[in-house]
Short mmCIF file of C-alpha atoms in Angstrom, two decimals:
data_model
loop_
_atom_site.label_atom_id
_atom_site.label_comp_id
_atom_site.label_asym_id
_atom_site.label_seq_id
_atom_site.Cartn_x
_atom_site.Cartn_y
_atom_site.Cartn_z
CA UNK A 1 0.00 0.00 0.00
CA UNK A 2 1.57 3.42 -1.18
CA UNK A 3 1.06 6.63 1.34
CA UNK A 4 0.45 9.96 0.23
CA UNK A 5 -2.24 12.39 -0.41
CA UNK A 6 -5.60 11.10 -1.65
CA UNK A 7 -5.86 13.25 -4.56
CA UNK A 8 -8.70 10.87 -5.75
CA UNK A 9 -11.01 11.48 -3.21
CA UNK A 10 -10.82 15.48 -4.40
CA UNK A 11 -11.33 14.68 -7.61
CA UNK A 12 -14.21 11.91 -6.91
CA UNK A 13 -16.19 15.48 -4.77
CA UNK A 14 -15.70 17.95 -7.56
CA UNK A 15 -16.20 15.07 -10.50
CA UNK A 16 -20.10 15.16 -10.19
CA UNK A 17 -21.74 17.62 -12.16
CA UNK A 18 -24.22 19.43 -9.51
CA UNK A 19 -21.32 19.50 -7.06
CA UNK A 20 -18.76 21.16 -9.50
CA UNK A 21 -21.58 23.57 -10.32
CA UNK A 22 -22.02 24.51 -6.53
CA UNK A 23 -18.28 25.17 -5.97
CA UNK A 24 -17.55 27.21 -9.42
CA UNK A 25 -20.51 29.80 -8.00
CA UNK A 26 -18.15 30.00 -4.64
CA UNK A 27 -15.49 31.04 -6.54
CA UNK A 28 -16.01 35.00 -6.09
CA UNK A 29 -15.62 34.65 -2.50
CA UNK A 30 -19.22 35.13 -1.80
CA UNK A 31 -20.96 33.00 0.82
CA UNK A 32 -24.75 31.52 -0.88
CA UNK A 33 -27.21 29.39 1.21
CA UNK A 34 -28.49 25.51 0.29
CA UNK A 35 -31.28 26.94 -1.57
CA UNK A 36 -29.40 29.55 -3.95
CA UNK A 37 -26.72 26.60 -4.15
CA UNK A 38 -29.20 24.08 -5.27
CA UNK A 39 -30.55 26.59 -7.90
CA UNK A 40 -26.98 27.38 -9.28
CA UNK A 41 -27.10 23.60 -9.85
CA UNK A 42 -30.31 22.57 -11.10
CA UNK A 43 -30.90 20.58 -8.28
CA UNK A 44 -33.37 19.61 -5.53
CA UNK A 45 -32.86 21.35 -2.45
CA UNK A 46 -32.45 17.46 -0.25
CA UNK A 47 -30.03 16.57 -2.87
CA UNK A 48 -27.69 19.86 -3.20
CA UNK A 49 -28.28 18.91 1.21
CA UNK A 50 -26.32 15.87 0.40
CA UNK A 51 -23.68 16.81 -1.58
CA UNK A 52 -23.15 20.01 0.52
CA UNK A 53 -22.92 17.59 3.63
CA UNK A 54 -19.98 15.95 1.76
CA UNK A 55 -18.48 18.67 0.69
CA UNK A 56 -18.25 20.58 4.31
CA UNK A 57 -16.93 16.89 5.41
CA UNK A 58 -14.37 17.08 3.16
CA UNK A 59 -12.97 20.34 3.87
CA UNK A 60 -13.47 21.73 0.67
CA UNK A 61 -16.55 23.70 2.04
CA UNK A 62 -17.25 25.30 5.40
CA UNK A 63 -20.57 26.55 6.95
CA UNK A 64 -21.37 30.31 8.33
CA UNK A 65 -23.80 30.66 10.42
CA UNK A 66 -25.63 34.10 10.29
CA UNK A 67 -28.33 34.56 12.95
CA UNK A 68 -30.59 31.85 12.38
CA UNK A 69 -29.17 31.36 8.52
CA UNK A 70 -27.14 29.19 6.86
CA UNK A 71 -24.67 29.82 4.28
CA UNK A 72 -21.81 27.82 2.52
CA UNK A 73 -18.68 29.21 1.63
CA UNK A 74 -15.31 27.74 0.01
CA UNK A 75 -13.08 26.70 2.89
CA UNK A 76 -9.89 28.46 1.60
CA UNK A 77 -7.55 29.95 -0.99
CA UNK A 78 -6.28 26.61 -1.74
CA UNK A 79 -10.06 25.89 -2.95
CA UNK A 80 -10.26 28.76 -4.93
CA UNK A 81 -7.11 28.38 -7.00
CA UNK A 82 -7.64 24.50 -7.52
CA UNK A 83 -11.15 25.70 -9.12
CA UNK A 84 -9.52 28.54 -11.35
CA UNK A 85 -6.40 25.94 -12.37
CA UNK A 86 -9.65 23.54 -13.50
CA UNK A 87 -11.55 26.31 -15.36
CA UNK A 88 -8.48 27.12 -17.02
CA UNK A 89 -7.64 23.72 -18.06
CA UNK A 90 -11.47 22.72 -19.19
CA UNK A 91 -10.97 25.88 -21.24
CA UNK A 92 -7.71 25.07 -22.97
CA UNK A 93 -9.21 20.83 -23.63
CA UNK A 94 -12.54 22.44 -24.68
CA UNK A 95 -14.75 20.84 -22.18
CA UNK A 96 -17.26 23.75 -21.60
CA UNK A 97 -20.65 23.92 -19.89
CA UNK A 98 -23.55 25.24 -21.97
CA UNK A 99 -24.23 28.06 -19.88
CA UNK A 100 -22.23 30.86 -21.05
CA UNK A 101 -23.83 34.19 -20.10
CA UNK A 102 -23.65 37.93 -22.24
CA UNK A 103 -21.06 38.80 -20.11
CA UNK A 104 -18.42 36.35 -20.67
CA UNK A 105 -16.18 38.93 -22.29
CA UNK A 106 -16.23 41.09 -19.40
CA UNK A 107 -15.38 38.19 -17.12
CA UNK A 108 -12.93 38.00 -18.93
CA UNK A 109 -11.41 40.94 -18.65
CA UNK A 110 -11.63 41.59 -14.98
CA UNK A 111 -13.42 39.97 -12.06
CA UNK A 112 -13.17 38.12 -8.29
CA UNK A 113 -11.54 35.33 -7.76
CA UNK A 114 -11.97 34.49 -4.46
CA UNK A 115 -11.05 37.44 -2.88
CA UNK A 116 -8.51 39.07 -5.49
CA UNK A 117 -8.63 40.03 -8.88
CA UNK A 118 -8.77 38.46 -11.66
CA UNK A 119 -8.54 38.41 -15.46
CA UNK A 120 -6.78 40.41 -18.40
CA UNK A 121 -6.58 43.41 -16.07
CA UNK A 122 -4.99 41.36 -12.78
CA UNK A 123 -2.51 39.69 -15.51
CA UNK A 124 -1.25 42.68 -16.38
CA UNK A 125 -1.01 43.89 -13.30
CA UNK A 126 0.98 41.46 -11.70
CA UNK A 127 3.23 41.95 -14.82
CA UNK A 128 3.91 45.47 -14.26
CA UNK A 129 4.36 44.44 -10.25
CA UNK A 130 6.89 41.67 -11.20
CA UNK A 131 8.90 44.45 -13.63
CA UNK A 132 9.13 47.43 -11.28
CA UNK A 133 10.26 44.79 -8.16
CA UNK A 134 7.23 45.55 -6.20
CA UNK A 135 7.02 41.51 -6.12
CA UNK A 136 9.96 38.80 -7.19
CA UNK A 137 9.16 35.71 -8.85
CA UNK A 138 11.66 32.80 -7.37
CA UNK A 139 10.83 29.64 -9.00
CA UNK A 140 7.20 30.47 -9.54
CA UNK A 141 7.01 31.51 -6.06
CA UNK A 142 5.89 34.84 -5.38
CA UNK A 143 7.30 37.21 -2.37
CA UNK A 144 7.50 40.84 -1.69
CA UNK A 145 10.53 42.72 -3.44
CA UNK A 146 12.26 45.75 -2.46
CA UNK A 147 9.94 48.43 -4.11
CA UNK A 148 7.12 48.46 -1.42
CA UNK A 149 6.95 52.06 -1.20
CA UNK A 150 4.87 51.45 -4.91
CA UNK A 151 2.04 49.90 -2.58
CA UNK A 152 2.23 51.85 -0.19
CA UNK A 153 1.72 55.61 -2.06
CA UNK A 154 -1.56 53.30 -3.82
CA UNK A 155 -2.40 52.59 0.02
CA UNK A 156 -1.40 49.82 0.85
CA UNK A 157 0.78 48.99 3.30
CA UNK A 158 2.50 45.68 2.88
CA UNK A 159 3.80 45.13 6.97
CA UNK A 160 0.26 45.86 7.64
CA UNK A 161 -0.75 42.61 5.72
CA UNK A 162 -1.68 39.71 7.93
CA UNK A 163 0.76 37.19 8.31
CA UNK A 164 0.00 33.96 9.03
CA UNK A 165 -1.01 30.28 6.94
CA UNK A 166 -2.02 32.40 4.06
CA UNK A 167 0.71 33.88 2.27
CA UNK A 168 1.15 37.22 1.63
CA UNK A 169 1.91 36.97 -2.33
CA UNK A 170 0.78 33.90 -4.28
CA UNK A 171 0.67 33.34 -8.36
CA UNK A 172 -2.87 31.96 -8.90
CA UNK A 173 -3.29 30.69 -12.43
CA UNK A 174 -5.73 32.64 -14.58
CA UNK A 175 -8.53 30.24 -16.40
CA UNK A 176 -9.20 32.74 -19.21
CA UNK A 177 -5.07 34.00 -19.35
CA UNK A 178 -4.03 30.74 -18.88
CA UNK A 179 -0.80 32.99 -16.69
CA UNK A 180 -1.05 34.23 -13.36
CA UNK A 181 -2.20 37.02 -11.55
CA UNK A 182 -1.92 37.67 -8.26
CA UNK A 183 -3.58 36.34 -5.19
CA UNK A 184 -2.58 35.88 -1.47
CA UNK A 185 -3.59 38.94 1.63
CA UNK A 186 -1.29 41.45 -0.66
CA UNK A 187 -3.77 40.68 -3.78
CA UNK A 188 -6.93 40.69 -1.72
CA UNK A 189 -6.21 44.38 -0.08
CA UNK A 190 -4.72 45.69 -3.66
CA UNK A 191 -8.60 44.83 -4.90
CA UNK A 192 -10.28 46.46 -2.07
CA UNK A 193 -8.28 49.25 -2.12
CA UNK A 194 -9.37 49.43 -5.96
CA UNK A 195 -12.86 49.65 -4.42
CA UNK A 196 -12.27 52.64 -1.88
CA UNK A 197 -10.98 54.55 -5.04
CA UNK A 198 -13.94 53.98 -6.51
CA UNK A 199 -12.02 52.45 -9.42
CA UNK A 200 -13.97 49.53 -9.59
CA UNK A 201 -17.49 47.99 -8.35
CA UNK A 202 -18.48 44.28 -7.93
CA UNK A 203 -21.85 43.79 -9.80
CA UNK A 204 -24.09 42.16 -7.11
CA UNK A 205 -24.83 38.20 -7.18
CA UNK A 206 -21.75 37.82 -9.53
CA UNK A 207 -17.89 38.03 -9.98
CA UNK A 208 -17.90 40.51 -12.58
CA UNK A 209 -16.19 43.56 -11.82
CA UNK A 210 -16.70 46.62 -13.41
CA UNK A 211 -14.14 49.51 -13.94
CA UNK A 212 -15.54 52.71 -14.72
CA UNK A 213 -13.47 54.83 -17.42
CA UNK A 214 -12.06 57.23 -15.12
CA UNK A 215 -11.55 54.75 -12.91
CA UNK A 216 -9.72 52.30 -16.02
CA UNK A 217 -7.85 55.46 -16.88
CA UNK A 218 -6.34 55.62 -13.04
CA UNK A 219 -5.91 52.13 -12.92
CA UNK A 220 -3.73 51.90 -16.41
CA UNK A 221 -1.81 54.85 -14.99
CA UNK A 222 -0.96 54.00 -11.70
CA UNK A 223 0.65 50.73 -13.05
CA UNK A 224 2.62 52.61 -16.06
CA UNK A 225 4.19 54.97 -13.49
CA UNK A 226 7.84 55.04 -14.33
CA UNK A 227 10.02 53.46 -11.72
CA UNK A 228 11.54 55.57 -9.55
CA UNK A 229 9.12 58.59 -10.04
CA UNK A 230 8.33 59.57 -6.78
CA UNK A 231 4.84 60.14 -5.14
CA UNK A 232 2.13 58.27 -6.95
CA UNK A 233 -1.37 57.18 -6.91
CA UNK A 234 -2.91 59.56 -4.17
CA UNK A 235 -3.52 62.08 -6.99
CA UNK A 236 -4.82 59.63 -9.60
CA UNK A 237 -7.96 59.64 -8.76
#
């Protein structure tokens, strides 16, 4: 008998249909209750029961408990960017649901993963973060580089970040990029700070998010600063 991680049992959960369905509308971070689940999936409300019971076993799901409601949520990062690594690779092998909505384009181009950005916009991003040395790539693993005063000017302050089993910069592989963009606590507080500026807005019930052209304009610029210029972002916008 070999040891090792049970990587079958993972892909045994997120094999059936109705349950991949439940955990691809958990990808934006949001947390949706049995009965929104069960509709997302086409599903009876005792069956999406059972597979969300196996699921929250599992550890690939957790429950939150609000007043007297329930709600399902994905248990961490690590669940996220397994999902968006499987999008990505359905994509590429052509295996695509039938569902595809008006606003796949804008998906596309920028929306929530999890917690972070993602998309043709968060690509590019971490590009421009990766040139200027605001974050090294070692070996495909991301970490903070020398140029944090870049963050901080945008407003974000990278010793502020929490440090603890999450890491603070992580490369999370982009389904419609097929490269990486950024993800970890440094990649959810860049995206929230994007919506204090008012950059940026999250369209309700979905991951799509939605830059407005002023907003577009600021973002574009703030990442084309020149290296070395000084004082930044606070006047962008």
């Amino acid at each position: 008998m070999k040891h090792g991680p049970d990587i079958a049992r993972i892909a045994a959960l997120l094999g059936d249909p109705a349950r991949a369905n439940m955990m691809t509308a958990l990808v934006g971070g949001q947390a949706l209750s049995a009965g929104e689940l069960a509709r997302e999936a086409g599903i009876t409300a005792s069956t999406a029961s059972s597979h969300l019971a196996k699921l929250t076993d599992d550890g690939l799901l957790v429950r939150v408990k609000v007043s007297r409601s329930v709600y399902y949520a994905l248990a961490s990062e690590d669940v996220a960017a397994l999902l968006e690594t499987l999008m990505g690779l359905a994509t590429r092998t052509g295996h695509l649901r039938t569902r595809p909505g008006p606003k796949d384009p804008a998906l596309r181009r920028a929306r929530v993963c999890y917690d972070h950005l993602a998309g043709e916009l968060a690509v590019t991003m971490l590009d421009r973060l990766l040139t200027r040395g605001v974050i090294e790539d070692r070996d495909g693993a991301l970490s903070l580089g020398p140029d944090t005063g870049f963050l901080r000017a945008f407003g974000v302050d990278p010793d502020a970040l929490p440090r603890g089993r999450r890491p603070v910069c992580r490369a999370c592989l982009d389904w419609s990029e097929r490269r990486n963009h950024l993800a970890g606590s440094l990649g959810a507080a860049v995206l929230t700070r994007i919506y204090e500026r008012g950059w940026a807005r999250r369209s309700p019930g979905t991951r799509l998010v939605t830059f407005s052209a002023p907003g577009l304009a600021a973002f574009e610029a703030w990442l084309a600063r020149p290296i070395g210029s000084g004082p930044p972002a606070a006047d962008l916008l």
